[in-house]
CSV table of C-alpha atoms and ligand atoms in Angstrom, one decimal:
chain,number,residue,atom,x,y,z
A,1,MET,CA,-0.1,0.0,0.0
A,2,LYS,CA,1.4,3.4,-1.0
A,3,ASN,CA,0.7,6.9,0.5
A,4,GLU,CA,-0.7,8.1,-2.7
A,5,GLU,CA,-3.3,5.3,-3.0
A,6,LEU,CA,-4.6,6.1,0.5
A,7,LYS,CA,-4.6,9.8,0.0
A,8,ASN,CA,-6.9,9.4,-3.0
A,9,ARG,CA,-9.3,7.0,-1.2
A,10,ASP,CA,-9.5,9.2,1.9
A,11,LEU,CA,-10.4,12.2,0.0
A,12,ASP,CA,-13.2,10.3,-1.7
A,13,VAL,CA,-15.0,9.6,1.5
A,14,LEU,CA,-13.6,11.7,4.3
A,15,TRP,CA,-14.0,15.3,5.7
A,16,HIS,CA,-11.2,16.1,8.0
A,17,PRO,CA,-11.5,18.2,11.2
A,18,CYS,CA,-10.2,21.7,11.4
A,19,THR,CA,-9.3,21.6,7.8
A,20,GLN,CA,-10.4,23.5,4.5
A,21,MET,CA,-10.7,20.5,2.4
A,22,LYS,CA,-9.7,22.4,-0.8
A,23,ASP,CA,-6.3,22.9,0.7
A,24,HIS,CA,-5.7,19.2,-0.1
A,25,GLU,CA,-5.8,19.9,-3.9
A,26,SER,CA,-2.2,21.0,-3.2
A,27,LEU,CA,-1.4,20.0,0.3
A,28,PRO,CA,-0.7,16.2,0.6
A,29,LEU,CA,-2.3,14.4,3.4
A,30,THR,CA,0.0,12.2,5.3
A,31,PRO,CA,-1.3,8.5,5.8
A,32,ILE,CA,0.2,7.0,9.0
A,33,LYS,CA,0.9,3.2,9.1
A,34,LYS,CA,2.4,3.0,12.6
A,35,GLY,CA,3.5,4.9,15.7
A,36,TYR,CA,6.2,3.9,18.1
A,37,GLY,CA,7.7,6.2,20.7
A,38,ILE,CA,7.8,9.9,19.6
A,39,TYR,CA,7.6,8.7,16.0
A,40,LEU,CA,4.8,8.5,13.4
A,41,GLU,CA,5.6,6.3,10.2
A,42,ASP,CA,3.9,6.6,6.7
A,43,PHE,CA,3.4,3.9,4.3
A,44,GLU,CA,6.8,4.6,2.5
A,45,GLY,CA,8.9,4.4,5.6
A,46,ASN,CA,9.2,8.1,6.4
A,47,LYS,CA,9.5,8.8,10.1
A,48,TYR,CA,8.2,12.1,11.8
A,49,ILE,CA,8.7,13.2,15.2
A,50,ASP,CA,5.4,13.9,16.8
A,51,ALA,CA,6.2,17.4,18.3
A,52,ILE,CA,2.6,18.2,19.0
A,53,SER,CA,1.7,14.8,20.8
A,54,SER,CA,-1.1,14.3,18.3
A,55,TRP,CA,-3.3,17.2,19.2
A,56,TRP,CA,-1.8,17.4,22.7
A,57,VAL,CA,-2.9,13.9,23.9
A,58,ASN,CA,0.1,11.6,23.9
A,59,LEU,CA,2.4,11.6,26.9
A,60,PHE,CA,4.4,8.5,26.8
A,61,GLY,CA,4.8,7.7,23.2
A,62,HIS,CA,2.8,5.9,20.6
A,63,SER,CA,2.3,2.3,21.0
A,64,ASN,CA,3.7,2.4,24.7
A,65,PRO,CA,4.4,-1.2,25.6
A,66,TYR,CA,3.1,-1.0,29.2
A,67,ILE,CA,-0.2,0.9,28.2
A,68,ASN,CA,-0.7,-1.6,25.3
A,69,GLU,CA,-0.4,-4.4,27.7
A,70,LYS,CA,-2.8,-3.0,30.3
A,71,ILE,CA,-5.4,-2.2,27.6
A,72,LYS,CA,-5.0,-5.9,26.2
A,73,GLU,CA,-5.5,-7.3,29.6
A,74,GLN,CA,-8.7,-5.3,30.0
A,75,LEU,CA,-9.9,-6.2,26.6
A,76,ASP,CA,-10.2,-9.8,27.5
A,77,THR,CA,-12.2,-9.1,30.5
A,78,LEU,CA,-14.7,-6.3,30.0
A,79,GLU,CA,-14.6,-3.6,27.2
A,80,HIS,CA,-17.4,-1.3,28.3
A,81,VAL,CA,-20.5,-1.3,30.5
A,82,ILE,CA,-23.1,1.3,31.1
A,83,LEU,CA,-22.1,3.5,34.0
A,84,ALA,CA,-25.8,4.2,35.2
A,85,GLY,CA,-26.6,1.5,37.8
A,86,PHE,CA,-23.4,-0.4,37.1
A,87,THR,CA,-19.8,0.2,37.9
A,88,GLN,CA,-16.5,-1.4,37.1
A,89,GLU,CA,-13.1,-1.9,38.9
A,90,PRO,CA,-11.0,0.3,36.5
A,91,ILE,CA,-13.1,3.4,36.9
A,92,ILE,CA,-13.3,3.2,40.7
A,93,ARG,CA,-9.6,2.8,40.9
A,94,LEU,CA,-9.0,5.8,38.5
A,95,SER,CA,-11.4,7.9,40.6
A,96,GLU,CA,-9.7,7.1,43.8
A,97,ARG,CA,-6.3,8.0,42.3
A,98,LEU,CA,-7.6,11.3,40.6
A,99,VAL,CA,-9.2,12.4,43.9
A,100,LYS,CA,-5.8,11.8,45.7
A,101,LEU,CA,-3.8,13.4,43.0
A,102,THR,CA,-5.9,16.5,42.2
A,103,PRO,CA,-6.0,19.5,44.6
A,104,ASP,CA,-7.4,18.9,48.1
A,105,GLY,CA,-11.2,19.1,48.4
A,106,LEU,CA,-12.0,17.7,44.9
A,107,ASP,CA,-13.9,14.5,46.0
A,108,LYS,CA,-16.3,13.5,43.2
A,109,CYS,CA,-15.5,12.5,39.7
A,110,PHE,CA,-18.2,12.8,36.9
A,111,TYR,CA,-17.1,11.2,33.6
A,112,ALA,CA,-17.7,12.0,29.9
A,113,ASP,CA,-15.7,11.1,26.9
A,114,ASN,CA,-14.1,14.3,25.3
A,115,GLY,CA,-12.8,17.8,26.4
A,116,SER,CA,-15.7,19.6,25.0
A,117,SER,CA,-18.4,17.5,26.6
A,118,ALA,CA,-16.8,17.6,30.0
A,119,VAL,CA,-16.9,21.5,29.6
A,120,GLU,CA,-20.5,21.2,29.0
A,121,VAL,CA,-20.8,19.0,32.2
A,122,ALA,CA,-19.0,21.6,34.3
A,123,LEU,CA,-21.2,24.6,32.9
A,124,LYS,CA,-24.4,22.7,33.4
A,125,MET,CA,-23.5,21.6,36.9
A,126,SER,CA,-22.4,24.9,38.0
A,127,PHE,CA,-25.8,26.4,36.8
A,128,HIS,CA,-27.6,23.5,38.2
A,129,ALA,CA,-25.8,23.7,41.6
A,130,HIS,CA,-26.9,27.4,42.0
A,131,LYS,CA,-30.4,26.5,40.9
A,132,ASN,CA,-30.8,23.9,43.5
A,133,ASP,CA,-29.9,26.5,46.0
A,134,GLY,CA,-32.6,28.6,44.7
A,135,LYS,CA,-30.5,31.0,42.8
A,136,LEU,CA,-30.9,31.8,39.0
A,137,LYS,CA,-27.4,32.4,37.9
A,138,ASP,CA,-27.5,32.2,34.1
A,139,THR,CA,-24.4,33.9,32.9
A,140,PHE,CA,-20.9,32.5,32.4
A,141,VAL,CA,-17.7,34.5,32.3
A,142,SER,CA,-14.5,33.5,30.6
A,143,LEU,CA,-11.2,35.1,29.6
A,144,ARG,CA,-10.5,36.9,26.5
A,145,ASN,CA,-8.7,34.8,24.0
A,146,SER,CA,-9.9,31.5,25.6
A,147,TYR,CA,-10.5,28.1,23.9
A,148,HIS,CA,-12.7,25.5,25.7
A,149,GLY,CA,-13.9,23.3,22.9
A,150,GLU,CA,-16.4,23.5,20.0
A,151,THR,CA,-19.7,22.2,21.0
A,152,ILE,CA,-22.1,25.0,21.4
A,153,GLY,CA,-21.8,25.7,25.2
A,154,ALA,CA,-18.0,25.3,25.1
A,155,LEU,CA,-17.8,27.5,21.9
A,156,SER,CA,-19.9,30.2,23.7
A,157,VAL,CA,-17.3,30.4,26.5
A,158,GLY,CA,-14.5,30.5,24.1
A,159,ASP,CA,-13.1,33.7,22.4
A,160,VAL,CA,-11.0,32.7,19.5
A,161,GLU,CA,-12.6,34.3,16.5
A,162,LEU,CA,-11.7,31.7,14.0
A,163,TYR,CA,-13.8,29.1,15.8
A,164,LYS,CA,-16.5,31.3,17.2
A,165,ASP,CA,-17.6,34.0,14.9
A,166,THR,CA,-19.5,32.0,12.3
A,167,TYR,CA,-21.6,30.4,15.1
A,168,ALA,CA,-22.2,33.5,17.0
A,169,PRO,CA,-26.0,33.6,16.3
A,170,LEU,CA,-26.4,30.2,17.8
A,171,LEU,CA,-24.3,30.7,20.9
A,172,ILE,CA,-25.3,31.5,24.6
A,173,ASN,CA,-24.5,34.9,26.0
A,174,THR,CA,-21.3,35.0,28.0
A,175,ILE,CA,-19.0,37.7,29.2
A,176,GLN,CA,-15.3,37.9,28.6
A,177,THR,CA,-13.0,39.5,31.1
A,178,ALA,CA,-9.3,40.3,30.7
A,179,VAL,CA,-6.6,37.7,30.5
A,180,PRO,CA,-3.2,39.0,31.9
A,181,LYS,CA,-1.3,40.2,28.9
A,182,ASP,CA,2.0,38.7,29.8
A,183,MET,CA,3.7,36.5,32.4
A,184,THR,CA,4.2,39.3,35.0
A,185,ILE,CA,2.6,39.6,38.3
A,186,GLU,CA,1.7,43.2,37.6
A,187,SER,CA,-0.6,42.1,34.6
A,188,ALA,CA,-2.0,39.3,36.8
A,189,ILE,CA,-3.1,42.0,39.3
A,190,GLU,CA,-4.5,44.2,36.7
A,191,SER,CA,-6.6,41.7,34.9
A,192,ALA,CA,-8.1,40.4,38.3
A,193,LYS,CA,-9.4,43.9,39.1
A,194,GLU,CA,-11.4,43.7,35.9
A,195,PHE,CA,-13.0,40.5,37.0
A,196,GLU,CA,-13.6,41.8,40.5
A,197,LYS,CA,-15.4,44.9,39.1
A,198,LEU,CA,-17.6,42.6,37.0
A,199,CYS,CA,-18.4,40.4,40.2
A,200,GLN,CA,-19.3,43.7,42.1
A,201,GLU,CA,-21.7,44.6,39.4
A,202,LYS,CA,-23.3,41.3,38.3
A,203,ALA,CA,-22.3,38.6,40.9
A,204,ASP,CA,-25.9,37.7,41.4
A,205,LYS,CA,-26.2,36.5,37.7
A,206,LEU,CA,-22.7,34.9,37.4
A,207,SER,CA,-22.6,31.3,37.6
A,208,ALA,CA,-18.9,30.7,37.2
A,209,ILE,CA,-15.8,31.8,35.5
A,210,ILE,CA,-14.1,29.2,33.3
A,211,LEU,CA,-10.4,29.6,32.6
A,212,GLU,CA,-7.4,27.6,31.2
A,213,PRO,CA,-4.8,27.8,34.0
A,214,LEU,CA,-1.5,29.3,33.0
A,215,ILE,CA,-1.6,28.6,29.2
A,216,GLN,CA,-4.4,29.5,26.7
A,217,GLY,CA,-3.7,26.6,24.2
A,218,ALA,CA,-5.6,27.4,21.0
A,219,GLY,CA,-5.5,31.1,21.9
A,220,TYR,CA,-2.0,31.0,20.4
A,221,MET,CA,-0.2,29.6,23.5
A,222,HIS,CA,-0.6,32.7,25.4
A,223,MET,CA,0.8,32.4,28.9
A,224,TYR,CA,0.2,34.1,32.4
A,225,HIS,CA,1.5,34.1,36.0
A,226,PRO,CA,0.0,31.7,38.5
A,227,HIS,CA,-0.8,34.7,40.8
A,228,PHE,CA,-3.8,35.4,38.6
A,229,LEU,CA,-5.3,32.0,39.6
A,230,LYS,CA,-4.9,32.9,43.2
A,231,LEU,CA,-6.6,36.2,42.8
A,232,VAL,CA,-9.5,34.8,40.8
A,233,ARG,CA,-10.1,32.0,43.4
A,234,ASP,CA,-10.3,34.5,46.1
A,235,ILE,CA,-12.8,36.7,44.1
A,236,CYS,CA,-14.9,33.7,43.2
A,237,THR,CA,-15.2,32.6,46.9
A,238,LYS,CA,-16.0,36.2,47.9
A,239,TYR,CA,-18.8,36.8,45.4
A,240,ASP,CA,-20.1,33.1,45.4
A,241,VAL,CA,-19.2,32.5,41.7
A,242,HIS,CA,-17.7,29.0,40.8
A,243,LEU,CA,-14.4,28.6,39.3
A,244,ILE,CA,-14.0,26.0,36.6
A,245,ALA,CA,-10.5,25.1,35.8
A,246,ASP,CA,-10.1,23.8,32.4
A,247,GLU,CA,-7.1,21.6,32.4
A,248,VAL,CA,-8.0,19.7,29.4
A,249,MET,CA,-4.7,20.8,27.8
A,250,VAL,CA,-2.5,21.8,30.7
A,251,GLY,CA,-3.4,18.8,32.9
A,252,PHE,CA,-1.0,15.8,33.6
A,253,GLY,CA,2.3,17.4,33.7
A,254,ARG,CA,2.3,19.9,30.7
A,255,THR,CA,3.2,22.8,32.8
A,256,GLY,CA,5.7,21.0,34.9
A,257,TYR,CA,3.0,20.5,37.7
A,258,MET,CA,0.9,17.4,37.7
A,259,PHE,CA,-2.1,19.8,37.5
A,260,ALA,CA,-1.5,23.6,36.8
A,261,CYS,CA,-3.8,24.6,39.7
A,262,GLU,CA,-0.9,23.4,41.9
A,263,SER,CA,1.2,26.4,40.7
A,264,ALA,CA,-1.1,28.6,42.8
A,265,SER,CA,-2.1,26.3,45.4
A,266,ILE,CA,-5.7,26.6,44.6
A,267,THR,CA,-8.7,24.3,44.6
A,268,PRO,CA,-11.3,25.1,41.8
A,269,ASP,CA,-14.9,24.2,42.2
A,270,PHE,CA,-14.6,22.1,39.0
A,271,LEU,CA,-11.5,20.6,37.5
A,272,VAL,CA,-12.0,19.6,33.8
A,273,LEU,CA,-9.6,16.9,32.5
A,274,SER,CA,-9.2,15.0,29.3
A,275,LYS,CA,-6.6,14.7,26.4
A,276,GLY,CA,-3.5,13.2,28.4
A,277,ILE,CA,-5.8,11.3,30.8
A,278,THR,CA,-5.4,8.0,28.8
A,279,GLY,CA,-1.9,8.8,27.7
A,280,GLY,CA,-3.3,9.7,24.3
A,281,TYR,CA,-4.9,6.4,23.6
A,282,LEU,CA,-8.7,6.5,24.0
A,283,PRO,CA,-11.4,9.2,24.4
A,284,LEU,CA,-12.1,9.9,28.1
A,285,SER,CA,-12.8,13.0,30.2
A,286,VAL,CA,-13.7,13.9,33.8
A,287,VAL,CA,-15.1,16.7,35.9
A,288,LEU,CA,-13.9,16.6,39.5
A,289,THR,CA,-15.9,18.5,42.1
A,290,THR,CA,-16.3,19.2,45.7
A,291,ASN,CA,-18.5,17.3,48.1
A,292,ASN,CA,-20.2,20.6,48.8
A,293,ILE,CA,-21.5,20.8,45.2
A,294,TYR,CA,-22.3,17.1,45.1
A,295,SER,CA,-24.4,17.6,48.2
A,296,LYS,CA,-26.6,20.1,46.4
A,297,PHE,CA,-27.9,17.4,44.2
A,298,TYR,CA,-28.3,14.6,46.7
A,299,CYS,CA,-31.9,14.2,47.7
A,300,ASP,CA,-34.9,12.3,47.2
A,301,TYR,CA,-35.7,11.5,43.5
A,302,ASN,CA,-38.8,13.6,43.5
A,303,GLU,CA,-37.3,16.7,44.5
A,304,HIS,CA,-36.1,16.8,40.9
A,305,LYS,CA,-32.5,18.1,41.7
A,306,ALA,CA,-30.5,14.9,40.2
A,307,PHE,CA,-27.8,15.8,37.5
A,308,LEU,CA,-29.3,13.8,34.7
A,309,HIS,CA,-26.4,14.5,32.1
A,310,SER,CA,-25.2,11.4,30.4
A,311,HIS,CA,-23.1,10.0,27.2
A,312,SER,CA,-23.2,6.4,26.0
A,313,TYR,CA,-19.5,6.1,26.2
A,314,THR,CA,-19.2,7.7,29.6
A,315,GLY,CA,-16.3,6.1,31.6
A,316,ASN,CA,-15.5,3.6,29.0
A,317,THR,CA,-13.7,0.7,30.7
A,318,LEU,CA,-10.8,0.3,28.3
A,319,ALA,CA,-10.3,4.1,28.4
A,320,CYS,CA,-10.1,3.8,32.2
A,321,SER,CA,-7.6,0.9,32.0
A,322,ALA,CA,-5.4,3.2,29.6
A,323,ALA,CA,-5.8,6.0,32.2
A,324,ASN,CA,-4.7,3.9,35.1
A,325,ALA,CA,-1.8,2.7,33.1
A,326,THR,CA,-0.8,6.2,32.4
A,327,LEU,CA,-0.9,7.1,36.2
A,328,ASP,CA,1.2,4.0,36.9
A,329,ILE,CA,3.9,5.4,34.5
A,330,PHE,CA,3.7,8.7,36.1
A,331,GLU,CA,4.4,7.1,39.5
A,332,LYS,CA,6.7,4.4,38.9
A,333,ASP,CA,8.9,6.6,36.5
A,334,LYS,CA,8.8,9.7,38.8
A,335,LYS,CA,7.8,11.7,35.5
A,336,ILE,CA,7.0,15.0,37.1
A,337,GLU,CA,10.5,15.0,38.6
A,338,LYS,CA,12.2,13.8,35.6
A,339,ASN,CA,10.7,16.3,33.2
A,340,LYS,CA,12.6,19.0,35.3
A,341,GLU,CA,15.8,18.3,33.4
A,342,LYS,CA,14.0,18.3,29.9
A,343,ILE,CA,12.3,21.5,30.8
A,344,GLU,CA,15.7,23.1,31.4
A,345,TYR,CA,17.2,21.6,28.3
A,346,ILE,CA,14.4,23.0,26.1
A,347,ALA,CA,14.8,26.4,27.8
A,348,LYS,CA,18.4,26.4,26.7
A,349,LYS,CA,17.6,25.4,23.3
A,350,LEU,CA,14.8,28.0,23.0
A,351,GLN,CA,17.3,31.0,23.6
A,352,LYS,CA,18.8,30.4,20.1
A,353,PHE,CA,15.5,31.6,18.3
A,354,LYS,CA,16.0,35.1,19.9
A,355,ILE,CA,18.5,36.2,17.3
A,356,LEU,CA,16.2,35.6,14.5
A,357,LYS,CA,14.9,38.9,13.2
A,358,ASN,CA,11.3,37.4,12.4
A,359,VAL,CA,11.0,36.2,16.0
A,360,LYS,CA,8.9,38.5,18.3
A,361,GLU,CA,9.0,36.5,21.5
A,362,ILE,CA,10.0,33.2,23.1
A,363,ARG,CA,8.1,31.7,26.0
A,364,GLN,CA,7.8,28.5,28.0
A,365,THR,CA,5.8,27.1,30.8
A,366,GLY,CA,7.0,23.6,31.6
A,367,MET,CA,7.0,21.2,28.8
A,368,ILE,CA,5.3,23.7,26.4
A,369,SER,CA,7.4,26.1,24.7
A,370,VAL,CA,6.8,28.7,22.0
A,371,VAL,CA,8.4,31.0,19.3
A,372,GLU,CA,6.2,33.7,18.3
A,373,LEU,CA,6.8,35.3,14.8
A,374,LYS,CA,6.4,38.8,13.8
A,375,GLY,CA,6.1,40.8,10.6
A,376,TYR,CA,3.6,38.7,8.7
A,377,ASN,CA,-0.2,39.0,7.8
A,378,PRO,CA,-2.6,35.9,8.2
A,379,GLU,CA,-3.0,35.7,4.4
A,380,GLU,CA,0.6,34.7,4.1
A,381,ARG,CA,-0.2,31.6,6.2
A,382,ILE,CA,3.3,31.2,7.5
A,383,GLY,CA,2.3,28.7,9.9
A,384,LEU,CA,1.5,26.3,7.0
A,385,LYS,CA,4.9,27.1,5.3
A,386,VAL,CA,6.7,26.0,8.6
A,387,TYR,CA,4.5,22.9,8.8
A,388,GLN,CA,5.4,22.0,5.3
A,389,TYR,CA,9.1,22.6,5.7
A,390,ALA,CA,9.3,20.6,9.0
A,391,LEU,CA,7.3,17.8,7.7
A,392,LYS,CA,9.8,17.2,4.7
A,393,LYS,CA,12.5,17.1,7.3
A,394,GLY,CA,10.7,14.5,9.5
A,395,VAL,CA,9.2,16.7,12.2
A,396,LEU,CA,5.4,17.2,12.8
A,397,LEU,CA,4.8,20.9,13.9
A,398,ARG,CA,1.5,22.5,13.5
A,399,PRO,CA,1.8,26.2,14.3
A,400,LEU,CA,-1.2,28.2,15.4
A,401,GLY,CA,-1.0,31.0,12.9
A,402,HIS,CA,2.3,32.8,13.5
A,403,VAL,CA,2.9,30.9,16.7
A,404,VAL,CA,5.3,28.0,16.4
A,405,TYR,CA,5.1,25.7,19.4
A,406,PHE,CA,6.6,22.4,20.8
A,407,MET,CA,4.5,20.1,22.9
A,408,PRO,CA,6.2,16.5,22.6
A,409,PRO,CA,5.5,13.4,24.6
A,410,TYR,CA,7.6,13.2,27.8
A,411,ILE,CA,9.7,10.4,26.6
A,412,ILE,CA,11.5,12.6,24.0
A,413,THR,CA,15.3,12.4,24.4
A,414,ASN,CA,17.8,15.5,24.3
A,415,GLU,CA,18.9,14.4,20.8
A,416,GLU,CA,15.3,14.2,19.6
A,417,ILE,CA,14.7,17.7,21.2
A,418,ASP,CA,17.7,18.9,19.1
A,419,LYS,CA,16.2,17.6,15.8
A,420,MET,CA,12.8,19.0,16.7
A,421,MET,CA,13.9,22.4,17.5
A,422,ASP,CA,16.8,22.7,15.0
A,423,THR,CA,14.3,21.8,12.3
A,424,ALA,CA,11.9,24.5,13.5
A,425,TYR,CA,14.9,27.0,13.6
A,426,GLU,CA,15.7,26.2,9.9
A,427,ALA,CA,12.0,26.4,9.1
A,428,ILE,CA,11.7,29.9,10.6
A,429,LEU,CA,15.1,31.0,8.9
A,430,ASP,CA,13.8,29.9,5.6
A,431,LEU,CA,11.0,32.4,5.8
A,432,ILE,CA,13.4,35.3,6.0
B,501,PLP,C1,-8.4,23.9,27.0
B,501,PLP,C2,-9.2,23.2,26.3
B,501,PLP,N1,-10.5,22.8,26.6
B,501,PLP,C3,-11.3,22.0,25.9
B,501,PLP,C4,-10.9,21.4,24.7
B,501,PLP,C5,-11.8,20.5,23.8
B,501,PLP,O1,-11.3,19.2,24.1
B,501,PLP,P1,-11.9,18.1,22.8
B,501,PLP,O2,-11.1,18.5,21.6
B,501,PLP,O3,-11.4,16.8,23.3
B,501,PLP,O4,-13.4,18.3,22.7
B,501,PLP,C6,-9.5,21.7,24.3
B,501,PLP,C7,-9.1,21.1,23.0
B,501,PLP,O5,-8.0,21.4,22.4
B,501,PLP,C8,-8.7,22.4,25.1
B,501,PLP,O6,-7.5,22.7,24.7
């Protein structure tokens, strides 16, 4: 089987996500035959470093032998079971572990099967918790430039034009407040003031603020100081507004902490997790919340306060076994500790981009590092040029517009970091 044959068959029957399909008249698709470690390999034996962890999901490499083994073990016992009225051992074990690992006070796990649907769960649960308390708080706040997924509710709290504008007439009303403009403590304080002012004016209507702790992913990998999280937590408590921490992208070690909320020692009212939870293997998401929120729904059936949200594949057993295997690797390999050296190595490599005259800024939080370019307009699609250049050299980068970023699986070696970053450097140089 050749790449060419598969490309043609694909384009006959598939419509790809996040893609203008006409681009594929000139831009070839890359059919992947297999994955191992940080590499993807096509049908002609070309290898690509997966520098974006396949849409930010993969943590310990493709075809990880340990995760494979654990999924195979589970496969022969139970693949899936309805989670209403029934339960299974892998999901109980996973929930016990998540409750222990996440910030203190998050005691209950509610499952779904992707990041967007978990965001919907958190929004609905927040609204419903207030309602069960007799309060109609029907407005959500989010940060400017935020991204929380693409279902209608998640898109409504997002603020990236590219995804949101077309659907504006369909969306629910939300309010956007300032995100700190840079990584300084001063801008954290300034932005928190805007949120506090909003709460002073409208707290009786505000159900929750949702934010991406430390890094706004699809919002061009914008980064801010942890102090902002602390300030927002305090304001939320003062005004009875829930805090929803969307760690779909930043959770499971990406920021250098297991969970980004740890950077500010805060406990949100809702913590949303997905992507890395299964090591990048299977769709799964979870919303953790407090016993206090849980208790607002706990009463006799006829009081009509139950949270009746459900998805067919909620808490899929195979996905839970992949998630348990992923947590095993974190534990036995002390991954958070070990990543520190890699974070430092990447920081050193990143410095070299500063001398390029088309580089506006470099920035890094933990295992996510960024080179932001300047002097181009969107029509030039320089991100696409960087993508094409790097792919030819065996590296899968997927810049967000003029922002080139690196988010590799944690098993990447220093030599592979060299190859990934040197290739990006050449690609950026080639634009000049
Ligand atoms: C912060 C954040 N929230 C939510 C989502 C949506 O997750 P999913 O793509 O699994 O629906 C994403 C996806 O990139 C994300 O980065």
